[in-house]
Short mmCIF file of C-alpha atoms in Angstrom, two decimals:
data_model
loop_
_atom_site.label_atom_id
_atom_site.label_comp_id
_atom_site.label_asym_id
_atom_site.label_seq_id
_atom_site.Cartn_x
_atom_site.Cartn_y
_atom_site.Cartn_z
CA MET A 2 11.85 24.41 22.23
CA ASP A 3 14.53 26.84 21.06
CA LYS A 4 15.27 28.54 24.39
CA GLY A 5 17.30 27.57 27.47
CA GLU A 6 18.06 23.85 27.36
CA GLY A 7 16.74 23.65 23.82
CA ALA A 8 19.33 21.17 22.56
CA LEU A 9 18.43 18.64 25.25
CA ARG A 10 14.72 19.07 24.62
CA MET A 11 15.24 18.78 20.86
CA GLU A 12 17.01 15.48 21.47
CA LYS A 13 13.89 14.34 23.36
CA PHE A 14 11.70 15.55 20.49
CA GLN A 15 13.82 13.48 18.09
CA GLU A 16 13.28 10.45 20.31
CA SER A 17 9.53 11.12 20.30
CA MET A 18 9.51 11.33 16.49
CA TYR A 19 11.45 8.06 16.28
CA GLN A 20 8.79 6.40 18.47
CA LEU A 21 6.05 7.81 16.24
CA ILE A 22 7.76 6.54 13.06
CA VAL A 23 8.30 3.03 14.45
CA GLU A 24 4.77 2.76 15.84
CA THR A 25 3.24 3.99 12.57
CA SER A 26 5.26 1.54 10.47
CA THR A 27 4.65 -1.52 12.65
CA LYS A 28 1.24 -1.18 14.31
CA LEU A 29 -2.07 -0.32 12.66
CA PRO A 30 -4.29 2.13 14.57
CA LYS A 31 -7.41 0.89 16.35
CA ASP A 32 -9.93 2.35 13.89
CA VAL A 33 -8.24 0.64 10.92
CA ARG A 34 -8.12 -2.70 12.74
CA ARG A 35 -11.85 -2.51 13.44
CA ALA A 36 -12.60 -1.78 9.78
CA ILE A 37 -10.54 -4.80 8.65
CA ALA A 38 -12.14 -7.06 11.28
CA LYS A 39 -15.62 -6.03 10.06
CA ALA A 40 -14.63 -6.79 6.47
CA LYS A 41 -13.36 -10.21 7.54
CA LEU A 42 -16.72 -11.00 9.15
CA ARG A 43 -18.64 -9.90 6.03
CA GLU A 44 -16.66 -12.10 3.66
CA ASN A 45 -18.00 -15.48 2.61
CA ALA A 46 -16.01 -18.37 4.08
CA GLY A 47 -13.91 -20.46 1.71
CA THR A 48 -13.32 -17.72 -0.87
CA ARG A 49 -10.08 -16.22 -2.17
CA ALA A 50 -11.04 -12.92 -0.52
CA ALA A 51 -11.58 -14.66 2.83
CA MET A 52 -8.17 -16.31 2.54
CA ALA A 53 -6.60 -12.93 1.73
CA LEU A 54 -8.21 -11.27 4.75
CA THR A 55 -7.04 -14.10 7.01
CA THR A 56 -3.50 -13.60 5.70
CA ILE A 57 -3.83 -9.84 6.31
CA ALA A 58 -4.97 -10.47 9.89
CA GLU A 59 -2.05 -12.83 10.46
CA ASN A 60 0.35 -10.27 9.01
CA ILE A 61 -0.95 -7.53 11.32
CA GLN A 62 -0.41 -9.81 14.31
CA MET A 63 3.11 -10.75 13.19
CA ALA A 64 4.04 -7.08 12.71
CA ASP A 65 2.84 -6.39 16.27
CA GLU A 66 4.95 -9.21 17.68
CA ASN A 67 8.06 -8.56 15.59
CA VAL A 68 7.88 -4.75 15.78
CA SER A 69 8.62 -4.84 12.05
CA PRO A 70 7.05 -3.05 9.07
CA ILE A 71 3.50 -4.15 8.28
CA CYS A 72 4.27 -3.60 4.59
CA GLN A 73 7.72 -3.51 3.01
CA ASP A 74 6.80 -0.32 1.15
CA THR A 75 6.95 2.13 4.03
CA GLY A 76 5.99 4.85 1.61
CA MET A 77 6.63 8.58 1.58
CA PRO A 78 6.75 9.75 5.23
CA THR A 79 4.37 12.70 5.41
CA PHE A 80 4.17 14.77 8.59
CA LYS A 81 1.38 17.22 9.34
CA ILE A 82 2.42 19.36 12.32
CA LYS A 83 0.62 22.10 14.26
CA VAL A 84 2.82 24.18 16.56
CA PRO A 85 2.38 27.06 19.04
CA VAL A 86 3.83 30.41 18.05
CA GLY A 87 7.54 30.64 18.86
CA VAL A 88 8.47 27.00 18.40
CA ASN A 89 11.58 26.56 16.21
CA GLN A 90 10.33 24.73 13.13
CA LEU A 91 13.80 24.59 11.56
CA LYS A 92 15.20 22.66 14.54
CA MET A 93 12.15 20.39 14.57
CA LYS A 94 12.69 19.58 10.91
CA GLU A 95 16.32 18.66 11.57
CA ALA A 96 15.26 16.39 14.45
CA ILE A 97 12.69 14.66 12.25
CA HIS A 98 15.32 14.08 9.57
CA ARG A 99 17.62 12.44 12.13
CA ALA A 100 14.76 10.27 13.40
CA ILE A 101 13.90 9.19 9.84
CA ALA A 102 17.51 8.25 9.12
CA GLN A 103 17.76 6.25 12.35
CA ALA A 104 14.48 4.40 11.70
CA THR A 105 15.76 3.51 8.23
CA LYS A 106 19.06 2.26 9.63
CA ASP A 107 17.14 0.12 12.15
CA GLY A 108 14.98 -1.51 9.46
CA LYS A 109 11.74 0.18 10.52
CA LEU A 110 11.58 2.06 7.20
CA ARG A 111 12.70 0.91 3.75
CA PRO A 112 15.11 3.29 1.99
CA ASN A 113 12.63 4.89 -0.42
CA SER A 114 14.20 8.21 -1.44
CA VAL A 115 15.35 8.06 -5.07
CA ASP A 116 16.94 10.81 -7.15
CA SER A 117 14.47 11.33 -9.99
CA LEU A 118 17.22 12.11 -12.53
CA THR A 119 20.01 9.68 -11.64
CA GLY A 120 17.94 6.89 -10.09
CA GLU A 121 20.29 6.79 -7.11
CA ASN A 122 18.77 5.79 -3.76
CA SER A 123 19.97 8.01 -0.90
CA GLY A 124 19.81 5.01 1.45
CA ASN A 125 18.44 6.95 4.41
CA ASN A 126 15.01 8.21 3.26
CA LEU A 127 16.31 11.78 3.02
CA GLY A 128 16.52 13.90 -0.10
CA ASP A 129 15.06 16.90 -1.87
CA GLY A 130 11.48 17.15 -0.61
CA VAL A 131 11.77 13.95 1.45
CA PRO A 132 10.30 13.46 3.98
CA VAL A 133 7.28 15.69 3.46
CA ILE A 134 6.83 17.99 6.49
CA LYS A 135 4.00 20.54 6.62
CA PHE A 136 3.84 23.00 9.49
CA GLU A 137 0.91 25.11 10.65
CA GLN A 138 0.79 27.49 13.61
CA TRP A 139 -2.08 27.47 16.07
CA GLU A 140 -3.07 29.02 19.41
CA LYS A 141 -2.99 25.80 21.49
CA ASP A 142 -0.20 25.07 23.98
CA TYR A 143 0.97 21.73 22.60
CA ILE A 144 2.45 20.35 19.39
CA ASP A 145 0.23 18.07 17.30
CA VAL A 146 2.24 15.74 15.03
CA ARG A 147 0.53 13.37 12.62
CA LEU A 148 2.31 10.96 10.30
CA ILE A 149 1.11 8.89 7.36
CA LEU A 150 3.19 6.27 5.53
CA LYS A 151 1.47 5.88 2.16
CA GLY A 152 3.08 3.34 -0.16
CA GLY A 153 3.76 3.76 -3.86
CA GLY A 154 1.30 1.10 -5.01
CA CYS A 155 -1.71 2.95 -3.63
CA GLU A 156 -0.18 6.37 -4.38
CA ASN A 157 -0.13 5.37 -8.06
CA LYS A 158 -3.91 4.81 -7.94
CA ASN A 159 -4.62 8.40 -6.85
CA ILE A 160 -6.65 10.13 -9.53
CA GLN A 161 -7.92 13.62 -10.32
CA TYR A 162 -10.95 14.55 -12.42
CA SER A 163 -11.69 17.87 -14.12
CA LEU A 164 -15.45 18.37 -14.44
CA PRO A 165 -17.33 18.07 -16.67
CA CYS A 166 -15.97 14.80 -18.06
CA GLU A 167 -17.04 11.46 -19.53
CA LEU A 168 -16.49 8.41 -17.33
CA GLU A 169 -16.39 4.79 -18.43
CA GLY A 170 -19.58 3.05 -17.32
CA LEU A 171 -21.09 6.19 -15.82
CA GLY A 172 -21.37 8.65 -18.70
CA ARG A 173 -21.19 12.39 -18.22
CA ALA A 174 -20.15 13.77 -14.83
CA GLY A 175 -21.26 17.39 -14.45
CA ARG A 176 -20.28 20.16 -12.09
CA ASP A 177 -22.62 19.14 -9.30
CA LEU A 178 -22.89 16.71 -6.40
CA ASP A 179 -23.97 13.88 -8.66
CA GLY A 180 -20.99 14.45 -10.92
CA ILE A 181 -18.78 14.27 -7.83
CA ARG A 182 -20.52 11.00 -6.86
CA LYS A 183 -19.67 9.50 -10.24
CA CYS A 184 -16.02 10.54 -10.00
CA ILE A 185 -15.59 8.89 -6.60
CA LEU A 186 -17.21 5.64 -7.75
CA HIS A 187 -15.01 5.63 -10.84
CA ALA A 188 -11.92 6.22 -8.70
CA VAL A 189 -12.68 3.04 -6.74
CA TYR A 190 -13.38 1.10 -9.93
CA GLN A 191 -10.17 2.15 -11.70
CA ALA A 192 -8.02 1.13 -8.71
CA GLN A 193 -9.25 -2.49 -8.90
CA GLY A 194 -6.87 -4.56 -6.74
CA GLN A 195 -3.71 -2.67 -7.73
CA GLY A 196 -3.79 -0.38 -4.69
CA CYS A 197 -4.07 -3.33 -2.27
CA SER A 198 -7.82 -3.28 -1.80
CA ALA A 199 -9.84 -3.18 0.30
CA GLY A 200 -8.83 0.45 0.61
CA PHE A 201 -9.59 3.82 2.16
CA ILE A 202 -10.11 6.98 0.11
CA GLY A 203 -9.76 10.65 0.86
CA VAL A 204 -11.57 13.02 -1.52
CA GLY A 205 -10.93 16.71 -2.12
CA ILE A 206 -13.59 18.74 -3.95
CA GLY A 207 -12.47 22.06 -5.45
CA GLY A 208 -9.22 23.95 -5.09
CA ASP A 209 -6.61 23.90 -7.84
CA ARG A 210 -4.72 20.81 -9.00
CA SER A 211 -2.24 20.88 -6.14
CA SER A 212 -4.46 22.09 -3.28
CA GLY A 213 -7.17 19.62 -4.34
CA TYR A 214 -4.79 16.70 -3.89
CA GLU A 215 -3.59 18.15 -0.58
CA LEU A 216 -7.19 18.34 0.63
CA ALA A 217 -7.79 14.74 -0.45
CA LYS A 218 -4.75 13.49 1.46
CA GLU A 219 -5.73 15.59 4.46
CA GLN A 220 -8.96 13.57 4.69
CA LEU A 221 -6.86 10.46 5.36
CA PHE A 222 -5.89 11.97 8.72
CA ARG A 223 -9.52 11.78 9.84
CA SER A 224 -10.62 8.86 12.00
CA VAL A 225 -12.40 6.07 10.13
CA ASP A 226 -15.32 6.36 12.55
CA ASP A 227 -15.83 10.12 12.52
CA VAL A 228 -18.93 11.82 11.10
CA ASN A 229 -18.62 14.56 8.51
CA PRO A 230 -20.08 17.81 9.94
CA ASN A 231 -21.27 18.79 6.44
CA GLU A 232 -24.59 16.99 6.03
CA GLU A 233 -24.38 16.78 2.23
CA LEU A 234 -20.90 15.26 2.42
CA ARG A 235 -21.95 12.90 5.20
CA LYS A 236 -24.71 11.52 2.98
CA LEU A 237 -22.28 11.23 0.07
CA GLU A 238 -19.74 9.35 2.23
CA ASP A 239 -22.44 6.92 3.36
CA TYR A 240 -23.63 6.43 -0.22
CA ILE A 241 -20.11 5.71 -1.49
CA MET A 242 -19.45 3.21 1.29
CA GLU A 243 -22.64 1.33 0.50
CA ASN A 244 -22.37 1.34 -3.28
CA ALA A 245 -18.63 0.97 -3.81
CA ASN A 246 -18.94 -2.32 -1.95
CA LYS A 247 -21.47 -3.49 -4.53
CA LEU A 248 -18.81 -3.44 -7.27
CA GLY A 249 -17.48 -6.87 -6.31
CA ILE A 250 -13.80 -5.99 -6.71
CA GLY A 251 -13.01 -7.31 -3.24
CA THR A 252 -9.80 -7.82 -1.32
CA MET A 253 -6.74 -7.84 -3.62
CA GLY A 254 -9.12 -7.60 -6.57
CA PHE A 255 -10.04 -11.28 -6.07
CA GLY A 256 -13.77 -10.47 -6.04
CA GLY A 257 -15.74 -10.33 -2.81
CA GLU A 258 -17.97 -8.37 -0.50
CA THR A 259 -15.61 -5.59 0.64
CA THR A 260 -13.87 -3.23 -1.77
CA LEU A 261 -13.80 -0.04 0.33
CA LEU A 262 -13.10 0.27 4.06
CA GLY A 263 -13.46 4.02 4.45
CA CYS A 264 -14.41 7.20 2.57
CA LYS A 265 -13.75 10.75 3.79
CA ILE A 266 -14.64 13.86 1.77
CA GLY A 267 -13.59 17.49 2.13
CA VAL A 268 -14.48 20.60 0.14
CA MET A 269 -12.90 23.98 -0.62
CA HIS A 270 -13.61 26.91 -2.92
CA ARG A 271 -12.38 26.85 -6.52
CA LEU A 272 -11.80 29.06 -9.55
CA PRO A 273 -14.81 29.67 -11.84
CA ALA A 274 -13.05 27.89 -14.72
CA SER A 275 -11.89 24.88 -12.69
CA PHE A 276 -13.76 22.08 -10.95
CA PHE A 277 -11.46 19.34 -9.69
CA VAL A 278 -12.34 16.19 -7.80
CA SER A 279 -9.16 14.68 -6.37
CA VAL A 280 -9.04 11.19 -4.86
CA ALA A 281 -6.23 9.84 -2.66
CA TYR A 282 -6.37 6.04 -2.50
CA ASN A 283 -4.84 4.27 0.50
CA CYS A 284 -4.29 0.53 0.84
CA TRP A 285 -5.68 -1.65 3.64
CA ALA A 286 -2.34 -1.15 5.46
CA PHE A 287 -3.49 2.33 6.46
CA ARG A 288 -0.49 3.48 8.50
CA ARG A 289 -1.22 6.81 10.12
CA LEU A 290 -0.84 7.82 13.74
CA GLY A 291 -0.35 10.98 15.73
CA VAL A 292 0.93 12.34 19.03
CA LYS A 293 0.58 15.38 21.24
CA VAL A 294 4.04 16.65 22.23
CA SER A 295 5.08 19.06 24.96
CA PRO A 296 6.75 22.16 23.48
CA GLU A 297 8.76 22.51 26.71
CA THR A 298 10.16 18.98 27.03
CA GLY A 299 9.70 17.39 23.59
CA GLU A 300 8.06 14.38 25.26
CA ILE A 301 4.93 12.60 24.02
CA GLN A 302 1.94 13.61 26.15
CA GLU A 303 -0.71 11.57 24.37
CA TRP A 304 -1.12 9.15 21.46
CA LEU A 305 -3.91 9.96 18.98
CA TYR A 306 -6.34 7.62 17.17
CA GLN A 307 -6.70 5.54 20.35
CA GLU A 308 -10.48 5.72 20.71
CA GLY A 309 -12.58 2.56 20.81
CA GLU A 310 -11.87 -1.14 20.94
CA ASN A 311 -8.53 -2.57 19.84
CA VAL A 312 -9.01 -5.75 17.80
CA ASP A 313 -6.76 -8.61 18.91
CA PHE A 314 -6.13 -10.49 15.68
CA ALA A 315 -4.41 -13.31 17.58
CA LYS A 316 -7.79 -14.19 19.11
CA GLU A 317 -9.53 -13.71 15.76
CA LEU A 318 -7.13 -16.16 14.12
CA GLU A 319 -7.67 -18.74 16.86
CA LYS A 320 -11.40 -18.78 16.08
CA ALA A 321 -10.94 -19.78 12.45
CA ALA A 322 -7.90 -21.63 11.10
CA GLN A 323 -6.97 -20.72 7.52
CA SER A 324 -8.47 -23.11 4.99
CA VAL A 325 -7.95 -23.67 1.27
CA PRO A 326 -10.50 -21.67 -0.76
CA ALA A 327 -13.29 -23.78 -2.21
CA GLU A 328 -12.74 -21.94 -5.51
CA GLY A 329 -9.40 -23.60 -6.27
CA ARG A 330 -7.02 -26.48 -5.70
CA GLU A 331 -3.95 -26.43 -3.51
CA ILE A 332 -0.74 -27.33 -5.34
CA VAL A 333 2.80 -27.55 -3.99
CA LEU A 334 5.47 -26.32 -6.41
CA GLU A 335 9.20 -26.97 -6.16
CA ALA A 336 11.28 -24.35 -8.00
CA PRO A 337 12.64 -24.36 -10.67
CA LEU A 338 9.51 -25.10 -12.70
CA THR A 339 8.93 -26.88 -15.98
CA GLU A 340 6.58 -25.80 -18.74
CA GLU A 341 4.54 -28.96 -18.13
CA GLN A 342 4.01 -28.01 -14.47
CA VAL A 343 2.97 -24.48 -15.40
CA ARG A 344 0.55 -25.62 -18.12
CA GLN A 345 -1.31 -27.68 -15.50
CA LEU A 346 -2.05 -24.62 -13.36
CA LYS A 347 -5.37 -22.85 -13.72
CA VAL A 348 -6.82 -19.57 -12.47
CA GLY A 349 -8.00 -20.00 -8.89
CA ASP A 350 -5.40 -22.57 -7.87
CA VAL A 351 -3.61 -21.88 -4.60
CA VAL A 352 0.10 -22.65 -4.84
CA ARG A 353 2.60 -23.18 -2.05
CA ILE A 354 6.15 -22.68 -3.32
CA ASN A 355 9.39 -24.19 -2.04
CA GLY A 356 12.85 -23.44 -3.44
CA MET A 357 14.45 -20.37 -4.96
CA MET A 358 12.91 -17.16 -6.22
CA TYR A 359 14.53 -13.92 -7.36
CA THR A 360 13.25 -10.40 -6.77
CA GLY A 361 12.95 -8.08 -9.73
CA ARG A 362 11.32 -4.66 -9.93
CA ASP A 363 11.47 -1.66 -12.25
CA ALA A 364 15.25 -1.22 -12.50
CA ILE A 365 15.90 -4.95 -13.00
CA HIS A 366 13.30 -5.31 -15.76
CA LYS A 367 14.60 -2.28 -17.62
CA HIS A 368 18.19 -3.58 -17.29
CA LEU A 369 17.38 -7.12 -18.47
CA MET A 370 15.81 -5.86 -21.68
CA ASP A 371 19.29 -4.98 -22.98
CA HIS A 372 21.63 -7.10 -20.85
CA ASP A 373 22.23 -10.69 -19.80
CA ALA A 374 21.02 -11.93 -16.43
CA PRO A 375 23.64 -12.47 -13.71
CA ILE A 376 22.29 -16.01 -13.14
CA ASP A 377 20.49 -18.71 -15.14
CA LEU A 378 16.80 -17.80 -14.91
CA ASN A 379 15.51 -20.74 -16.98
CA GLY A 380 12.50 -22.25 -15.17
CA GLN A 381 12.83 -19.75 -12.33
CA ILE A 382 10.38 -17.53 -10.47
CA ILE A 383 10.62 -13.73 -10.45
CA TYR A 384 9.12 -11.98 -7.42
CA HIS A 385 8.00 -8.37 -7.85
CA CYS A 386 9.24 -7.27 -4.43
CA GLY A 387 11.42 -4.58 -2.88
CA PRO A 388 12.16 -5.98 0.58
CA VAL A 389 13.31 -4.30 3.77
CA MET A 390 16.78 -5.77 4.41
CA LEU A 391 19.27 -5.49 7.26
CA LYS A 392 22.89 -6.62 7.30
CA ASP A 393 24.27 -8.08 10.54
CA GLU A 394 27.74 -7.60 12.00
CA ASN A 395 29.00 -10.64 10.06
CA GLY A 396 27.90 -9.18 6.74
CA ASN A 397 24.90 -11.48 6.33
CA TRP A 398 21.63 -10.11 4.97
CA HIS A 399 18.30 -10.68 6.73
CA VAL A 400 14.79 -10.07 5.39
CA LYS A 401 12.71 -7.82 7.66
CA ALA A 402 9.67 -7.37 5.37
CA ALA A 403 8.93 -8.78 1.91
CA GLY A 404 5.46 -8.38 0.44
CA PRO A 405 4.71 -7.97 -3.28
CA THR A 406 4.76 -4.73 -5.24
CA THR A 407 2.24 -3.70 -7.93
CA SER A 408 3.03 -5.68 -11.08
CA ILE A 409 1.42 -3.54 -13.77
CA ARG A 410 4.49 -1.26 -13.86
CA GLU A 411 6.41 -4.13 -15.49
CA GLU A 412 3.83 -4.66 -18.24
CA PRO A 413 6.05 -3.11 -20.98
CA TYR A 414 8.83 -5.62 -20.19
CA GLN A 415 7.44 -8.76 -18.58
CA GLY A 416 6.43 -10.92 -21.54
CA GLU A 417 9.65 -10.32 -23.47
CA ILE A 418 11.82 -10.98 -20.42
CA MET A 419 10.03 -14.23 -19.60
CA LYS A 420 10.58 -15.53 -23.14
CA LYS A 421 14.17 -14.23 -23.35
CA PHE A 422 15.34 -15.93 -20.14
CA GLY A 423 12.90 -18.85 -19.84
CA ILE A 424 11.23 -17.55 -16.66
CA ARG A 425 8.16 -19.65 -15.84
CA ALA A 426 6.39 -17.74 -13.08
CA VAL A 427 5.97 -14.18 -11.90
CA ILE A 428 4.72 -13.27 -8.42
CA GLY A 429 3.29 -9.85 -7.65
CA LYS A 430 0.01 -8.14 -6.85
CA GLY A 431 -2.77 -6.52 -8.82
CA GLY A 432 -2.27 -8.51 -12.02
CA MET A 433 -0.88 -7.58 -15.42
CA GLY A 434 -2.23 -6.67 -18.83
CA ALA A 435 -3.00 -8.17 -22.23
CA LYS A 436 0.61 -8.20 -23.43
CA THR A 437 1.78 -10.31 -20.50
CA LEU A 438 -1.28 -12.57 -20.70
CA ALA A 439 -0.51 -13.32 -24.34
CA ALA A 440 3.12 -14.10 -23.46
CA LEU A 441 2.05 -16.47 -20.68
CA LYS A 442 -0.06 -18.40 -23.19
CA GLU A 443 2.65 -18.49 -25.88
CA HIS A 444 5.60 -19.24 -23.61
CA GLY A 445 3.98 -21.38 -20.93
CA GLY A 446 4.07 -19.02 -17.96
CA VAL A 447 1.89 -18.15 -14.99
CA TYR A 448 1.16 -15.08 -12.88
CA LEU A 449 0.78 -15.64 -9.14
CA ASN A 450 -0.93 -13.03 -6.97
CA ALA A 451 0.53 -12.76 -3.47
CA ILE A 452 -1.32 -10.85 -0.76
CA GLY A 453 -0.32 -7.20 -0.98
CA GLY A 454 0.93 -5.61 2.22
CA ALA A 455 1.55 -8.99 3.92
CA ALA A 456 5.23 -8.23 4.39
CA GLN A 457 5.69 -10.10 7.67
CA TYR A 458 3.75 -13.13 6.49
CA TYR A 459 6.01 -13.53 3.45
CA ALA A 460 9.22 -12.62 5.28
CA ASP A 461 8.50 -15.59 7.52
CA CYS A 462 8.41 -17.84 4.41
CA ILE A 463 11.93 -16.74 3.40
CA LYS A 464 14.41 -19.07 5.07
CA SER A 465 17.66 -17.68 3.71
CA VAL A 466 19.20 -14.99 1.52
CA GLU A 467 21.49 -16.84 -0.91
CA GLY A 468 22.90 -13.80 -2.68
CA VAL A 469 22.23 -10.41 -4.24
CA ASP A 470 22.94 -8.75 -7.58
CA PHE A 471 22.59 -5.13 -8.71
CA LEU A 472 22.84 -3.72 -5.20
CA GLU A 473 23.98 -0.52 -6.91
CA PHE A 474 20.31 -0.01 -7.87
CA GLY A 475 19.46 0.33 -4.16
CA ILE A 476 18.01 -2.20 -1.71
CA PRO A 477 14.43 -2.15 -3.07
CA GLU A 478 15.55 -2.49 -6.71
CA ALA A 479 18.33 -5.09 -6.27
CA MET A 480 17.90 -8.74 -7.30
CA TRP A 481 17.73 -10.75 -4.08
CA HIS A 482 18.19 -14.52 -4.23
CA LEU A 483 15.70 -15.94 -1.73
CA ARG A 484 15.11 -19.52 -0.58
CA VAL A 485 11.50 -19.96 0.48
CA GLU A 486 9.25 -22.54 2.10
CA ASN A 487 5.45 -22.68 1.89
CA PHE A 488 5.21 -19.35 0.04
CA THR A 489 1.49 -19.02 -0.71
CA ALA A 490 -0.05 -17.25 -3.71
CA VAL A 491 -3.06 -17.56 -6.02
CA VAL A 492 -2.96 -18.25 -9.77
CA THR A 493 -4.76 -15.27 -11.28
CA MET A 494 -3.37 -15.44 -14.86
CA ASP A 495 -2.65 -18.80 -16.45
CA SER A 496 -1.09 -20.20 -19.63
CA HIS A 497 -4.52 -20.84 -21.18
CA GLY A 498 -5.40 -17.16 -21.66
CA ASN A 499 -7.48 -16.82 -18.50
CA SER A 500 -7.22 -13.79 -16.19
CA LEU A 501 -9.10 -13.31 -12.93
CA HIS A 502 -8.19 -9.61 -13.06
CA GLU A 503 -9.78 -9.24 -16.50
CA ASP A 504 -12.91 -11.04 -15.30
CA VAL A 505 -13.27 -8.94 -12.14
CA GLU A 506 -12.69 -5.70 -14.05
CA LYS A 507 -15.37 -6.64 -16.58
CA SER A 508 -17.94 -7.64 -13.97
CA SER A 509 -17.24 -4.57 -11.81
CA LEU A 510 -17.70 -2.31 -14.85
CA GLU A 511 -21.12 -3.85 -15.42
CA LYS A 512 -22.03 -3.18 -11.79
CA LEU A 513 -20.65 0.35 -12.03
CA ALA A 514 -22.90 1.03 -15.02
CA GLN A 515 -25.91 0.14 -12.87
CA LEU A 516 -25.09 3.20 -10.73
CA LYS A 517 -25.25 5.61 -13.66
CA GLU A 518 -28.62 7.18 -12.89
CA PRO A 519 -28.63 10.44 -10.85
CA VAL A 520 -28.90 10.17 -7.09
CA PHE A 521 -28.08 13.66 -5.78
CA LYS A 522 -29.72 16.79 -7.17
#
């Protein structure tokens, strides 16, 4: 692509990369859809997990129709590219950068590139090391480009083990296949619902600390339905799929029948002194696609991951209308809230919120610890969310995607901020810890778990953007003033000291301990 009419062909390659980025962000591949549909069928009707999976199915359908991000966290764009000898990788990289910037401008990607020292968001998803692009030469006559958009919530649940080690619930994990088995089970357990379960995992056995993680992430480029050619690893994958789903963590950590949707394991040699097991956790919104590209024209020749049936979630949703879970009541809340209203809520209640809510993530929470709020937050609702936003030609902001972010990051701040400003409710995903739970009980507050990844579903609930503060923190970290209607979430931590997350973690640890005995020799 660097000879003759190279510039024209590179322009076509940029267009092809733009198509790949948009398709990856807005449409789940066929194999992932089938895995989610199977999980939906396995779940018991009338449960919180069933409701969550119905919401997920609706969100997938809405993303298809709107050609908008499935999840507002469009992650760290990571390209894995194989090229014939002689193709200009430098020019390809420049074209990918331009495609990334354009997709961000068009609202297909959220601006996610942040300077680690200054905290400044570049605004276009470009920066030092961003996006991640890994090239490899091969002897074939076409370019193979694969892209994964892996969000921060599930990235934070990646984990690496150095064997031998002691694992909670499982005891000693040695330098053998059974020790590897224990590490993988523990990796699923420790993620709970914080990585937007039900999830997919890639596992790398061996290597050093960096190559082990690379191998683990590489497994996520495998098809969900493929069969591991290594017989020992095939058996281990099957075992993990069967037994991880006995832990009862379930969708969003609500409890349920499906905790894991896929497990892929790879192996490489290691140093004598080192034995690493690296696990890359991916959320249900498993956004990875690929294309074959002509090195002469830059055009897409074939889309990858297209094998098998494509699940039409519109038809699936027609078969079963969403119902209120039998486990809880349905309560309509009009914001702002009173302490009396909040004290009446109990774990398991489904709430539908109307009125105002205000987004607040890491930068906002840190700022509010030492500063006043720009508005009166007494009785208000804070939404842990970094939306995808677009401004129209008249200067008005519009929400393109707005699902919850993982709440546990705000644990050092949340309780104090709620008491300081009189905040009555916090919406997020994955739950919070003991410090926040104690503050909810003392202050009269509640934690509401929204469905992680359901960015289109919740964007549809937002009827207007009433204002914004702290835009200097970047679009994801700003405080957006949102007016909502019928915004649905589940009470998972109440003002009486109850926590569904604590209960599920305890019960799943007990089930994990039942898998302690050796299985593989």
